[in-house]
Tab-separated table of C-alpha atoms in Angstrom:
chain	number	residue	atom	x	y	z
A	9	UNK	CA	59.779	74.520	50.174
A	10	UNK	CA	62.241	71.989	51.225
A	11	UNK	CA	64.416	73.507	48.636
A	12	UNK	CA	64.301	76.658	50.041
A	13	UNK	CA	65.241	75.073	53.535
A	14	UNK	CA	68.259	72.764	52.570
A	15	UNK	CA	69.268	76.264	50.631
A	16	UNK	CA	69.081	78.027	53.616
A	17	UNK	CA	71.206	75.740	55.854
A	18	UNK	CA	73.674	75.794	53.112
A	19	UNK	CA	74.295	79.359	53.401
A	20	UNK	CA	74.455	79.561	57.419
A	21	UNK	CA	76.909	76.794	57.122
A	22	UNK	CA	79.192	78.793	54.529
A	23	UNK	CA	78.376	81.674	56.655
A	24	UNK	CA	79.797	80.039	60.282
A	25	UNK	CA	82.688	78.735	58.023
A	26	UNK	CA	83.820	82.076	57.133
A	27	UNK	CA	83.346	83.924	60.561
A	28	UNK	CA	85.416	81.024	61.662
A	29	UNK	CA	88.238	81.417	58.646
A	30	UNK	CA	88.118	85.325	59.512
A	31	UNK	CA	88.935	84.538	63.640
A	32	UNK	CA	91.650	81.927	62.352
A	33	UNK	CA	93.015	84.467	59.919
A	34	UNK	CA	92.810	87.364	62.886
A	35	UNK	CA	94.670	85.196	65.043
A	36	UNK	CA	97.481	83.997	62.642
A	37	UNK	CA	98.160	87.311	61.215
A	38	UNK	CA	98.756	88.256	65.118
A	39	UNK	CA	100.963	85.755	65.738
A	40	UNK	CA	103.176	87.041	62.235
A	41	UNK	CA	102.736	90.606	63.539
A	42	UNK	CA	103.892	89.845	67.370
A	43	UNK	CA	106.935	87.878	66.303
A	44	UNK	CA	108.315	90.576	63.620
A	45	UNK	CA	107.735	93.217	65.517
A	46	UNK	CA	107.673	92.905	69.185
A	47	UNK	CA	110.477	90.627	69.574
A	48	UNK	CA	108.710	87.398	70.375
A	49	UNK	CA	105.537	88.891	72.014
A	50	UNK	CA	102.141	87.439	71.909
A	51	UNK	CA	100.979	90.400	73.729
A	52	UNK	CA	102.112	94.080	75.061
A	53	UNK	CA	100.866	96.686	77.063
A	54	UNK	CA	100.349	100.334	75.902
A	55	UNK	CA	102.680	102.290	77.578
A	56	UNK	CA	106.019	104.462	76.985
A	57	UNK	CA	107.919	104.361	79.585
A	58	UNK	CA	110.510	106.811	77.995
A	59	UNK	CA	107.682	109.583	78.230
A	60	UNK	CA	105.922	108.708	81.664
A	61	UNK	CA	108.240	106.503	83.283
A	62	UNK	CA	106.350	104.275	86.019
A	63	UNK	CA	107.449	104.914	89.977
A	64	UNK	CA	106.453	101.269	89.661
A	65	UNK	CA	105.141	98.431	88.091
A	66	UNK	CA	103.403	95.540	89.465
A	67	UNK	CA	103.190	92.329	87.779
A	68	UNK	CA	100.853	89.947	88.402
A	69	UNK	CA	100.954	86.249	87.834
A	70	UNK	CA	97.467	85.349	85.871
A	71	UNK	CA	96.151	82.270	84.593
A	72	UNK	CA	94.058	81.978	81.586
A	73	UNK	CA	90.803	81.251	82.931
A	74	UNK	CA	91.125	83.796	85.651
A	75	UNK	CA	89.836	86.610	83.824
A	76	UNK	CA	86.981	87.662	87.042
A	77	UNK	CA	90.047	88.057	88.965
A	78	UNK	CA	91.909	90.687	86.578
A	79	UNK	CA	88.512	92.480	86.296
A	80	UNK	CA	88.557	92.850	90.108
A	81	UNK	CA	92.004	93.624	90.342
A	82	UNK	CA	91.650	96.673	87.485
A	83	UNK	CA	89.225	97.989	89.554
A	84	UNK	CA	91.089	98.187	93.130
A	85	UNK	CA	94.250	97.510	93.960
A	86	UNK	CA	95.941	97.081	90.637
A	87	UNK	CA	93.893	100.373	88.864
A	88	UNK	CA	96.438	102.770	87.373
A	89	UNK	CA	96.800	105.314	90.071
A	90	UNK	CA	99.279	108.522	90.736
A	91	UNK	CA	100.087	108.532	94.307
A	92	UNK	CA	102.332	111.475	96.006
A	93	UNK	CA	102.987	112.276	92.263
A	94	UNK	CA	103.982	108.600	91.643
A	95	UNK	CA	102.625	106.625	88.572
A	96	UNK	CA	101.790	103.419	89.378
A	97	UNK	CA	100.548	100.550	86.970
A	98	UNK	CA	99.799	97.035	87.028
A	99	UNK	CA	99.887	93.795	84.298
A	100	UNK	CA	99.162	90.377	83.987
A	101	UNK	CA	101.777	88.284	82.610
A	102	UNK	CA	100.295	85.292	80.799
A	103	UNK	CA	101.304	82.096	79.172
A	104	UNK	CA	99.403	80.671	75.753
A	105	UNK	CA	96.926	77.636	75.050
A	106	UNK	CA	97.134	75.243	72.630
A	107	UNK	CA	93.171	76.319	71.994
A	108	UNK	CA	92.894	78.590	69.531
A	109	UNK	CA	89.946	80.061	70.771
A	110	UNK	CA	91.442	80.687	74.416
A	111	UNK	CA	94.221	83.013	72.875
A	112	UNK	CA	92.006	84.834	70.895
A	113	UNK	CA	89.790	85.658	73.786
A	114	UNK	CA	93.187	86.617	75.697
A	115	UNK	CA	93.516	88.884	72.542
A	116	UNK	CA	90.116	90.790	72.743
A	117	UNK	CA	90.970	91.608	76.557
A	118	UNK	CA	94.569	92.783	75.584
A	119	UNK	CA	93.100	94.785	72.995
A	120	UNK	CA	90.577	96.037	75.000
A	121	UNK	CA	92.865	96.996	78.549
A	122	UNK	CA	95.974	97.034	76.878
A	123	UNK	CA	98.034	95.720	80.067
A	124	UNK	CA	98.924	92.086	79.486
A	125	UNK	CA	101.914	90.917	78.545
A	126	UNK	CA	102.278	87.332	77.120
A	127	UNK	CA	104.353	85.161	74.729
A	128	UNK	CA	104.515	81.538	73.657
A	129	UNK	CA	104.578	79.313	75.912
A	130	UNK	CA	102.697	76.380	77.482
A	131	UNK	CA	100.334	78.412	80.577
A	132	UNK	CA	100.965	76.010	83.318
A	133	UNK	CA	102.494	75.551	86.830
A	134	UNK	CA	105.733	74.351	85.881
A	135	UNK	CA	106.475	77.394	83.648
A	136	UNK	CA	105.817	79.615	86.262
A	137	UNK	CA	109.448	80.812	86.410
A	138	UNK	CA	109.021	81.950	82.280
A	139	UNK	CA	106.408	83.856	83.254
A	140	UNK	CA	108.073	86.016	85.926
A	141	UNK	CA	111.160	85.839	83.632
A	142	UNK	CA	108.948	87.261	80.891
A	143	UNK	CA	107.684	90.046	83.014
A	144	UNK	CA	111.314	91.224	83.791
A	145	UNK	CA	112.469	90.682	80.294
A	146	UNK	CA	109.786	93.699	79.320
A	147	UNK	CA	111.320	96.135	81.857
A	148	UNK	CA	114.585	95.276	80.577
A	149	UNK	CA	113.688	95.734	77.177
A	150	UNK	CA	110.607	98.158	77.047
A	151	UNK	CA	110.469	99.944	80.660
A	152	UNK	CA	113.673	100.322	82.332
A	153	UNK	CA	112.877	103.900	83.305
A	154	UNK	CA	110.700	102.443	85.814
A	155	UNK	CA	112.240	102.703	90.005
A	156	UNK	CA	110.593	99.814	91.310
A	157	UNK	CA	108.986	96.407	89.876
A	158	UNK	CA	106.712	94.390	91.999
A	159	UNK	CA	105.815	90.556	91.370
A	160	UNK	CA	102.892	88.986	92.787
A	161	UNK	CA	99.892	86.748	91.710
A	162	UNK	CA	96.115	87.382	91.538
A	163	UNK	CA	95.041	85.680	94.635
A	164	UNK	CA	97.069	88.308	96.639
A	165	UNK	CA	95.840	91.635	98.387
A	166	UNK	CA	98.260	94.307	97.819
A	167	UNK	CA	97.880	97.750	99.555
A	168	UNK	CA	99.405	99.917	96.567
A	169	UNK	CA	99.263	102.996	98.842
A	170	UNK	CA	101.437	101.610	102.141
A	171	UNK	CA	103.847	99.994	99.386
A	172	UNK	CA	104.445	103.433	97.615
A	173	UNK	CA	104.915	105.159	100.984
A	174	UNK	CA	107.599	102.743	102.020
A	175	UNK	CA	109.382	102.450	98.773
A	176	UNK	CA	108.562	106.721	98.442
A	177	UNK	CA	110.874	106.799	102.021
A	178	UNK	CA	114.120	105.240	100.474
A	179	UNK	CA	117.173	106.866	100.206
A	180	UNK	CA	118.253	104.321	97.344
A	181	UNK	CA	116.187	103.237	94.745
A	182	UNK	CA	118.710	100.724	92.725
A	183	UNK	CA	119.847	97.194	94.346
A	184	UNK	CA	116.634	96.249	96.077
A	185	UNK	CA	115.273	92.714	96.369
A	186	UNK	CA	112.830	92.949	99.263
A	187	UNK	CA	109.362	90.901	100.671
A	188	UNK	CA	108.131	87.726	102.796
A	189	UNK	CA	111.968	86.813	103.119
A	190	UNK	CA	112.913	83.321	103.636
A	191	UNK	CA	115.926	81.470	105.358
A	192	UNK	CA	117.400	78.145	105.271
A	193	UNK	CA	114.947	76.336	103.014
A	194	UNK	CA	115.620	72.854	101.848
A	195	UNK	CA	114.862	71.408	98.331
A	196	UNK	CA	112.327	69.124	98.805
A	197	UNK	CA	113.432	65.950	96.827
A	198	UNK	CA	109.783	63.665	97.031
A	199	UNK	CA	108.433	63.269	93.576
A	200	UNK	CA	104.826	63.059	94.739
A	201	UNK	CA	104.835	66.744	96.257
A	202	UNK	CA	104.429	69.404	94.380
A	203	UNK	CA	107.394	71.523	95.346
A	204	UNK	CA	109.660	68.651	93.999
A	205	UNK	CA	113.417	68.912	93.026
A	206	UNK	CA	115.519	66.667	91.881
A	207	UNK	CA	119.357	66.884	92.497
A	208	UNK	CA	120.460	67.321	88.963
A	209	UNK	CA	117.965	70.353	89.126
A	210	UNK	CA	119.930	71.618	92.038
A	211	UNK	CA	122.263	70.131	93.712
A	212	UNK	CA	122.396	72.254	97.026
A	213	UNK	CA	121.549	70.499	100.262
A	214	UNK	CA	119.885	74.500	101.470
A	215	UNK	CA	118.419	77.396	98.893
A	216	UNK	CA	119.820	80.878	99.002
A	217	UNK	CA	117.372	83.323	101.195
A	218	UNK	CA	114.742	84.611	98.549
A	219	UNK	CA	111.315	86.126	98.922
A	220	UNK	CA	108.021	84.132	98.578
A	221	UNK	CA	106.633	84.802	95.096
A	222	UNK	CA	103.174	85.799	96.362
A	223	UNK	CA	104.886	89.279	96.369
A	224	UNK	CA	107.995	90.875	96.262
A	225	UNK	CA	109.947	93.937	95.125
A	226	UNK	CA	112.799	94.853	92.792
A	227	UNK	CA	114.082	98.137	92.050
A	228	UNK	CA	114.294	97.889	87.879
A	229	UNK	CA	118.079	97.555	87.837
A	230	UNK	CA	117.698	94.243	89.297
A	231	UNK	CA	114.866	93.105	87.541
A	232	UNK	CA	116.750	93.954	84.590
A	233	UNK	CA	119.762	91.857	85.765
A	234	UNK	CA	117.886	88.711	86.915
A	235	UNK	CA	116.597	88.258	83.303
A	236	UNK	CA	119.872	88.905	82.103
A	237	UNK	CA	121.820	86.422	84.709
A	238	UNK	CA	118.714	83.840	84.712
A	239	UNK	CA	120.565	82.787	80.553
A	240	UNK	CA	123.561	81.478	82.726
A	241	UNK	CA	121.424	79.089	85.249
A	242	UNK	CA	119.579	76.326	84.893
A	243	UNK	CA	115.807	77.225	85.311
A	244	UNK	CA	113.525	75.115	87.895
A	245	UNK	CA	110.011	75.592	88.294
A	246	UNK	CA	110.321	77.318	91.684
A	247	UNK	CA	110.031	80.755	90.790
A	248	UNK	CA	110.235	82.489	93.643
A	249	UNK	CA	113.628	80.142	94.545
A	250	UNK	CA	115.215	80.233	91.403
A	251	UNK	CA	115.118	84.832	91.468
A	252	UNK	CA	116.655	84.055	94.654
A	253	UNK	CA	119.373	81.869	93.188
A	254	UNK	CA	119.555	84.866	90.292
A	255	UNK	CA	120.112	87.399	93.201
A	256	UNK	CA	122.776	85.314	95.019
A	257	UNK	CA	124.537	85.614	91.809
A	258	UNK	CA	124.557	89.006	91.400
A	259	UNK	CA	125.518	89.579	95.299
A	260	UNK	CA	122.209	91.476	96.634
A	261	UNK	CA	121.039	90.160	99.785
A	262	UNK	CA	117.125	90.495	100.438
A	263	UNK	CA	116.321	93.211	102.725
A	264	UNK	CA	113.500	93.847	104.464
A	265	UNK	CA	111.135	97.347	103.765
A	266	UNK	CA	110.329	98.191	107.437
A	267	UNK	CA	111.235	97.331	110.674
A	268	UNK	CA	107.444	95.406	111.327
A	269	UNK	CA	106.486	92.467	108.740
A	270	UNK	CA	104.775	93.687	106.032
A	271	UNK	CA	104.709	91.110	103.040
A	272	UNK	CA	102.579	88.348	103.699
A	273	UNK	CA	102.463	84.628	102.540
A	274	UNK	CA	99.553	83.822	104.313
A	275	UNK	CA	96.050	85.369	104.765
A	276	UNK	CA	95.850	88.417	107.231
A	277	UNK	CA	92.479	88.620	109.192
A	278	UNK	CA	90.860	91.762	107.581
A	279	UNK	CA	89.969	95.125	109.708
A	280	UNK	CA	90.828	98.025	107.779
A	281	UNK	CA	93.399	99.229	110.956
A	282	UNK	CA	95.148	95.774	110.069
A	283	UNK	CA	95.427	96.423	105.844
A	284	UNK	CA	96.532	99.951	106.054
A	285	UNK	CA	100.002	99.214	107.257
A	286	UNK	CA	100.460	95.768	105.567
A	287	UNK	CA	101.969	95.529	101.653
A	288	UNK	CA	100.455	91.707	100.875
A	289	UNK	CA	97.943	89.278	101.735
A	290	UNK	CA	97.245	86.108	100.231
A	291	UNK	CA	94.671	83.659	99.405
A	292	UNK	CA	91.989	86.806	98.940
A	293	UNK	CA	89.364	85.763	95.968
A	294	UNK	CA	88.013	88.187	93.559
A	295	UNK	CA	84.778	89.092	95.952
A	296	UNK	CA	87.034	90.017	98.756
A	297	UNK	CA	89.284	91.754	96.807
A	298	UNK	CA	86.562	93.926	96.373
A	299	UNK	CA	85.400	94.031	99.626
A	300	UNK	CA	88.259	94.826	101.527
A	301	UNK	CA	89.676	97.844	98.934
A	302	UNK	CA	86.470	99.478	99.223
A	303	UNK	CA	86.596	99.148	103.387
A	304	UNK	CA	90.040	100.032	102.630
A	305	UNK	CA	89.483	103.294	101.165
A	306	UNK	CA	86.760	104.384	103.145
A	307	UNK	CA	88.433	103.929	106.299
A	308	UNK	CA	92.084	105.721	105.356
A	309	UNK	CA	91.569	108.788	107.141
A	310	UNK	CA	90.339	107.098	110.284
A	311	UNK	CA	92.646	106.648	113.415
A	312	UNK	CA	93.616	103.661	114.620
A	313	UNK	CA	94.318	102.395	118.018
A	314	UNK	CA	98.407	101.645	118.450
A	315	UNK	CA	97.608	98.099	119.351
A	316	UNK	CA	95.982	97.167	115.770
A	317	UNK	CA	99.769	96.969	114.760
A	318	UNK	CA	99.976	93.087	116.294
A	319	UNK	CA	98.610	91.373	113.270
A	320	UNK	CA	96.660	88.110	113.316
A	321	UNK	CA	97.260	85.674	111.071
């Protein structure tokens, strides 16, 4: 009987131990397969461009662990959606882990969505500006038939429908850098905050105007050009500054999309009268994500009264 036991364990042991040399197998052979053929790629999304070329593409900023927020944003804002004959799609650009069993996981839900783009490289806060740099390096190299290429993260809001109407109304559709614009920053040079700069980093006693990473816009020319011109600077881990620095380069100017603010930094009080003629909002969480797309979208068609325009923030 005890035989039979010990003989048992044995085999459940061997058993674990080769489920676990078949994951660690799956996942090397990946990493062979991504590097030979998809040009440094952990990950890629399933689309040609070439054949259904995007009116845009939003990019979002994920972490890891913040897979309840992707779910939420498939389903609302970020859910592949023709509007006014416009394609619109959305992906989550991701770092790796040094965990084996976190990138395998981040396999299964590529795999499974097919819209996450990723390659090799620490997922943290300081490579922030790889990740956006990642994102644009895929339009450049696998979707520059796309018009328009929106960055933001996955704490934001982002009324897809107001942002495709604005962009829809543009006579031009190349040379556009546009969103929460800012002027006359200063590099903040105290170690202990977290926005930190040293001098050799850059020098410059002001930044260039550029446009708060929560969100902002790019027609795909200059996405394309700010991965190609970011090879020439030194990268800092202020992403949103450092496109700005790219831009300056290239002589655009950030514009603004409408007369009335529309990209947001902060968090907009919600009413649906409020969201329907905003682009962003940040600091949202998964649940009211959720929340306010559905209010969103069952309030469209409803008037509002003129005076819903003054916003509170």
């Amino acid at each position: 009987m005890v035989a039979k036991i010990s003989f048992k364990r044995q085999f459940l042991i061997y058993l674990l131990l080769l489920v676990l040399a078949c994951l660690i197998t799956i996942i090397l052979l990946n990493y062979i397969v991504t590097f030979i053929m998809r040009k440094s790629f952990l990950e890629l999304p399933d689309i040609d461009c070439r054949k259904n070329p995007p009116f845009l593409v939003i990019l979002v900023s994920s972490e890891l662990g913040e897979r309840k927020a992707r779910m939420i944003i498939r389903k609302t804002w970020g859910k592949e959606r023709v509007i006014a004959d416009k394609l619109i799609v959305t992906f989550f650009l991701l770092g790796n882990h040094f965990w084996p069993y976190r990138q395998f996981n981040v396999t299964m839900e590529s795999l499974h969505y097919k819209d996450i783009i990723q390659k090799n490289f620490m997922d943290s806060y300081n490579n922030l500006t790889l990740k956006t740099l990642m994102g644009f390096e895929w339009i450049h190299k696998f979707c520059p038939q796309a018009t328009f290429v929106m960055k933001t993260d996955s704490d934001m809001f982002v009324n897809v429908y107001y942002l495709t109407e604005l962009l829809w109304k543009r006579k031009n559709t190349t040379r556009l850098y546009t969103g929460s614009v800012k002027m006359g920053e200063k590099p903040i040079r105290d170690p202990d905050i977290k926005w930190y700069i040293s001098e050799e980093e850059y020098p410059e006693k002001f930044y260039p105007p550029f446009c708060s990473g929560t969100g902002y816009v790019l027609s795909s020319d200059v996405a394309s050009q700010v991965y190609i011109v970011s090879k020439q600077i030194t990268v800092i881990k202020l992403e949103d500054v450092f496109v700005g620095i790219c831009v300056e380069k290239l002589k655009i100017q950030p514009e603004k999309l409408h007369t009335e603010p529309v990209f947001f930094s902060s968090e907009i009080f919600f009413s649906p009268c409020h969201y329907r003629k905003i682009v962003t909002s940040h600091h949202i969480t998964p649940n009211q994500i959720l929340i306010y797309w559905n209010a969103l979208e069952r309030f469209m068609d409803e008037k509002c009264p003129n005076e819903q325009r003054s916003l509170q923030i």
